[in-house]
XYZ file of C-alpha atoms in Angstrom:
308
model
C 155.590 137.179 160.683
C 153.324 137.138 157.931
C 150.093 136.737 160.258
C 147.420 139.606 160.638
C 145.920 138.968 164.356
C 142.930 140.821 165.532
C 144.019 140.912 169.575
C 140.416 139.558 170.672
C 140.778 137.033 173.091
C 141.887 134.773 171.594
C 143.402 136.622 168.822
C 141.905 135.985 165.496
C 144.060 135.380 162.249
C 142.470 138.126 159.880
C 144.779 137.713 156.919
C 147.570 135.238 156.114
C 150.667 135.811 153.053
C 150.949 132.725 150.871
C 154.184 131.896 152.057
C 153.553 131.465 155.732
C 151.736 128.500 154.446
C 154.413 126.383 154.112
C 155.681 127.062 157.797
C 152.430 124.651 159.116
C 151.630 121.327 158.763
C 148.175 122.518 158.085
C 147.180 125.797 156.343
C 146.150 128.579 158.377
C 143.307 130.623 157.236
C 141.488 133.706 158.150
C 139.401 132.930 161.169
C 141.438 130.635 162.281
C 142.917 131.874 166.577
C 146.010 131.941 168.231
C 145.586 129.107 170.984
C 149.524 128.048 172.448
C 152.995 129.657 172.119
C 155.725 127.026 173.304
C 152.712 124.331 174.128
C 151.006 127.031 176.940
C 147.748 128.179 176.505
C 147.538 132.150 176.140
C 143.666 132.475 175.997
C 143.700 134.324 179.551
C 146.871 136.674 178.270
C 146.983 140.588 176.974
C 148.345 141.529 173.764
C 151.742 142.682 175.288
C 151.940 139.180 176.955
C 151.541 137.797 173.747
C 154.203 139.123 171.659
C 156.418 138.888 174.648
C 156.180 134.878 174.161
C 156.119 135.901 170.448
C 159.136 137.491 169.927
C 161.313 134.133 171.614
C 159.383 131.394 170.214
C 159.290 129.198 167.361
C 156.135 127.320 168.103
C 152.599 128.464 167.457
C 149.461 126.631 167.870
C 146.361 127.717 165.956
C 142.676 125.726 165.926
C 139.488 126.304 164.068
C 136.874 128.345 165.618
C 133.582 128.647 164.070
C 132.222 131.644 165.390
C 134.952 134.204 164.270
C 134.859 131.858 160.505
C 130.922 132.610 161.034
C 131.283 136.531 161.371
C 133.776 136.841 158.371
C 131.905 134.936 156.289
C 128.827 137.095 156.844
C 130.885 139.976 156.486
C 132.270 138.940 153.265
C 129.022 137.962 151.199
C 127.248 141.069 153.421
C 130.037 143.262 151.241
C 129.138 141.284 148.356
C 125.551 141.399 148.243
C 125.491 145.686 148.360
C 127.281 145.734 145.060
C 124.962 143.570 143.324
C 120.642 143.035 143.774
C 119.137 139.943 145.384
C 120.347 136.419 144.184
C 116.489 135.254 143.703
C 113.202 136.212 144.281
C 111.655 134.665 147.851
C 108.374 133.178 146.483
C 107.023 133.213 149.946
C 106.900 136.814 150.162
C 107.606 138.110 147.022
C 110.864 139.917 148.023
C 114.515 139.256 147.268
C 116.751 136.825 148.911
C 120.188 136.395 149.314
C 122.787 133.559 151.008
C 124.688 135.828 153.744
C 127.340 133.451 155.756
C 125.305 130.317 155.803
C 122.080 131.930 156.294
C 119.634 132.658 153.786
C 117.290 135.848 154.259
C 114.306 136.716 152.575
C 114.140 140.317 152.790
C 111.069 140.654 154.666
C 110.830 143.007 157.728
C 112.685 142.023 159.668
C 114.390 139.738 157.387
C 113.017 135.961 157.867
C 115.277 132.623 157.488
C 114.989 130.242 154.772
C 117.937 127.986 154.983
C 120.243 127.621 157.398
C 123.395 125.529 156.567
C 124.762 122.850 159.325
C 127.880 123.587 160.070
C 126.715 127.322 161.450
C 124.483 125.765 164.509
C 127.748 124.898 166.464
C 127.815 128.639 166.891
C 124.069 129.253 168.340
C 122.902 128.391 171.787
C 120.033 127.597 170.105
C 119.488 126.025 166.596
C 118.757 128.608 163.915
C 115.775 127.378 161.698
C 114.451 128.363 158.317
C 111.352 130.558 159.752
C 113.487 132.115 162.474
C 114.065 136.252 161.870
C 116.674 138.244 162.716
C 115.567 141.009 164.681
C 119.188 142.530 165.982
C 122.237 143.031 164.887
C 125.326 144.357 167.618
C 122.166 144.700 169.702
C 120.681 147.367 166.897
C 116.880 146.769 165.985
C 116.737 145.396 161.988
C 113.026 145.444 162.194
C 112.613 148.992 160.205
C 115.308 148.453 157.517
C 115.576 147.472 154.168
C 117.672 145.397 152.948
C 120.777 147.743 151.838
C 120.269 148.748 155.818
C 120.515 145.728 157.235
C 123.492 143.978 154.729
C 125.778 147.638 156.077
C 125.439 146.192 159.381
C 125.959 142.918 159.121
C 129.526 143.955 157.023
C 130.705 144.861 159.821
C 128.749 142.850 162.545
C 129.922 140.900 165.832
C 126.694 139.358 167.130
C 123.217 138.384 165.511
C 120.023 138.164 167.380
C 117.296 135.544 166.173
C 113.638 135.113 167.185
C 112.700 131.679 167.188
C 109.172 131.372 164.551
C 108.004 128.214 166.695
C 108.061 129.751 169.959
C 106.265 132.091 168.527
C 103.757 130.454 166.352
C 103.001 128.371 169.496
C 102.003 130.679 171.502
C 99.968 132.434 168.836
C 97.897 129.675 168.777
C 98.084 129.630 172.618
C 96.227 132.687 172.457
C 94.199 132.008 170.027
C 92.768 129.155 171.859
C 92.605 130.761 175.227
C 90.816 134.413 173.648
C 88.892 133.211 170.589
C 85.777 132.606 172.167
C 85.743 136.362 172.690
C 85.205 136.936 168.878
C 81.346 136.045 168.866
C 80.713 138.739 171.361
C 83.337 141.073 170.390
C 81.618 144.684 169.737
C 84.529 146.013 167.903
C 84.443 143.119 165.523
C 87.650 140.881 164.426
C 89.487 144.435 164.561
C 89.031 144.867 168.239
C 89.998 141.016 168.960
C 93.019 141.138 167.277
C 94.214 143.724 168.905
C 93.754 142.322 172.244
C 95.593 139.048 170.381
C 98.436 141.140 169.311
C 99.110 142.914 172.767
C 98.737 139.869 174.673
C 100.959 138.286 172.320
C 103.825 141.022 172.267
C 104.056 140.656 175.849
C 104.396 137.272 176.139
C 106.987 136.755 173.270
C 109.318 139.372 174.673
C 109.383 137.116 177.275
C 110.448 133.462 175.543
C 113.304 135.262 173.450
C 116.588 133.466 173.746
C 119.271 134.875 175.712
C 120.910 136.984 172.925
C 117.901 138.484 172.561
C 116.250 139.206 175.125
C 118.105 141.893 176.889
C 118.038 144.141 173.991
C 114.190 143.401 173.852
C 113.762 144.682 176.711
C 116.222 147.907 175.824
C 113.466 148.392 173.319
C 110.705 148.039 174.850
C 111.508 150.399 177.356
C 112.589 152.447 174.233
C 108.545 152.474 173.378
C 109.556 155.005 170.308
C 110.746 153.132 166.768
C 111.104 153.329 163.681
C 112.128 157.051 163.609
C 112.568 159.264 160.237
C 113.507 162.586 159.715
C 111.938 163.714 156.728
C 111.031 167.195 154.733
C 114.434 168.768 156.007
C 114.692 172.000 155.322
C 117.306 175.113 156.337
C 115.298 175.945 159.456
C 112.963 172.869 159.883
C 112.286 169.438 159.546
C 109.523 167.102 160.584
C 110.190 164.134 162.870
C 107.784 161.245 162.304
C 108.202 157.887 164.942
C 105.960 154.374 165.625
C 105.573 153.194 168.947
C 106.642 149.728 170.406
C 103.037 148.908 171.707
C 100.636 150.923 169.752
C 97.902 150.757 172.177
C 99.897 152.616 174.876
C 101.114 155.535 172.041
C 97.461 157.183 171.994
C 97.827 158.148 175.232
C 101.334 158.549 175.587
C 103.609 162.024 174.738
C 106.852 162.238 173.707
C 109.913 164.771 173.847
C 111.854 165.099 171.359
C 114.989 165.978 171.267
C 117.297 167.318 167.761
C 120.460 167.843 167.472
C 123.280 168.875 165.118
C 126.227 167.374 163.269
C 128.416 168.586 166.393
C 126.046 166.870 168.564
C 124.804 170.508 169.786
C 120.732 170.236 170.898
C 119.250 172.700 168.797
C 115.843 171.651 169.841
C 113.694 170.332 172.662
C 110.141 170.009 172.698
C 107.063 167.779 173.915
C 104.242 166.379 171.379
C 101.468 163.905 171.277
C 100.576 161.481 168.379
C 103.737 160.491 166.333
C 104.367 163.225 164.609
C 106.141 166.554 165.530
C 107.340 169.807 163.183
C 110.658 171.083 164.232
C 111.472 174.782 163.592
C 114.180 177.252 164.605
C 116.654 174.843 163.153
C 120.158 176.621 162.734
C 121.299 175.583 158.701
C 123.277 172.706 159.908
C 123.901 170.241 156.973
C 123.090 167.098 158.842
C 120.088 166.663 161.866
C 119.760 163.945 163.994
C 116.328 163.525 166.341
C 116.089 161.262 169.316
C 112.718 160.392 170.470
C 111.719 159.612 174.044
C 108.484 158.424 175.543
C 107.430 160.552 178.562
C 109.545 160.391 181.688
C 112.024 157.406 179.948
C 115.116 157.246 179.700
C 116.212 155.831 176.286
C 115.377 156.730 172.960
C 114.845 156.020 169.657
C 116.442 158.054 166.966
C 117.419 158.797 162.720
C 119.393 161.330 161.225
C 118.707 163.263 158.150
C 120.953 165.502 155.625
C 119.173 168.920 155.649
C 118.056 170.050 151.925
């Protein structure tokens, strides 16, 4: 009837023709979701349920719901922002910054908060603040991307994952007070301590995430691998390169790696140490994707690459 519904529950207006406009008392605009039919709530109904009550009734109710508003708006200037370069420069770090859906990123990595506009915190357990990052989108890791990387995503996101910068600058100078007397006698120097600063600090984090968070920081954590390229792709070869999650465990960790073609065939296994590894006996696919686990895990971390 002249309304685009996404059937989510409940459904979502996605698009609306002028005309239907003058049907409602008040406009109806993308974002907007399907709450009555006839007065009756149909939040806990299927989409054949739906147009069942549909197809005999005259009387729709639709409210305003923030969070699906939220997610096309970011969607929107997302789409926006890859067809043109950063709105300003971010003096703070030197790096571009753009307003995406109420939020404004600095292009860091992982992209850091510098405004946050009030009528998005409705839609956030917790408040978003200007110093928060973004560190997942859908549950996906942003903290290797650039920014082209991360605005794809977020065109087409349905959930955003923040790390709160006060939790964590709290308890950086948690540790700070509770290790710093180790500096004076530290035998590897300020190096050595902040090391011990930054693994200490990693662990404890993970843990004071908020809720939207923290299950896929665990995911990557037990992940260990990040960060993986594929890079000099050849017919027959390539070389997989990868960072680890805690650094101090990848000296004495190995990894298997695992490649595989545009079909999703394995064309190659193999076990390395370090974070690097040269693939051979590739079979001229045009496209390569490597996955990379740690040693007797589970999940991996993983790129593709378009063979040369």
């Amino acid at each position: 009837g002249g309304i685009q519904l996404a059937w989510t529950s409940p459904p979502v207006v996605r698009a609306v023709r002028q005309d239907v406009h003058e049907l409602f008392q008040k406009p109806i605009t993308p974002g907007d979701v399907l709450t009555t039919v006839d007065h009756e709530s149909i939040e806990s109904l299927g989409r054949h349920e739906i147009l069942e009550r549909l197809s005999t009734s005259s009387n729709w109710g639709f409210a305003e719901s923030a969070l699906p508003r939220l997610k096309e708006s970011v969607r929107s200037a997302a789409s926006e922002a890859l067809s043109s370069p950063p709105q300003e420069k971010d003096p703070a770090s030197g790096k571009g910054r753009d307003w995406i859906g109420g939020f404004q990123f600095a292009w860091t990595s992982p992209p850091v908060v510098r405004a946050v506009k009030p009528e998005v915190q409705e839609c956030f357990e917790r408040p978003v603040k200007p110093g928060d990052k973004l560190m997942f989108v859908d549950g996906k890791s942003v903290e290797c991307l650039d920014r082209r990387q991360v605005l794809e995503l977020l065109k087409k996101h349905d959930g955003l994952g923040f790390r709160d910068h006060e939790a964590e600058e709290a308890m950086r100078a948690l540790l700070v007070g509770r290790f710093g007397g180790l500096a004076a006698g530290d035998s590897e120097g300020d190096g050595g301590l902040s090391r011990l600063l930054s693994g200490h600090l990693e662990k404890m984090l993970e843990e004071r995430l908020s809720e939207a968070v923290r299950g896929h920081a665990a995911e990557d954590q037990a992940q260990v691998a990040k960060c993986v390229r594929v890079v000099d792709v050849a017919v027959d070869r390539a070389i997989v390169t990868w960072e680890a999650m805690t650094s101090h465990k990848a000296r004495k960790c190995s990894w298997r790696i695992e490649v595989s073609d545009s079909k999703g065939e394995i064309v190659f296994r193999g076990e390395f140490e370090g974070q690097r590894a040269e693939v051979s006996g590739l079979r001229g696919a045009t496209e390569y994707t490597a996955r990379v686990f740690a040693k007797g895990g589970n999940s991996a971390a993983g790129a593709a690459a378009t063979a040369k």
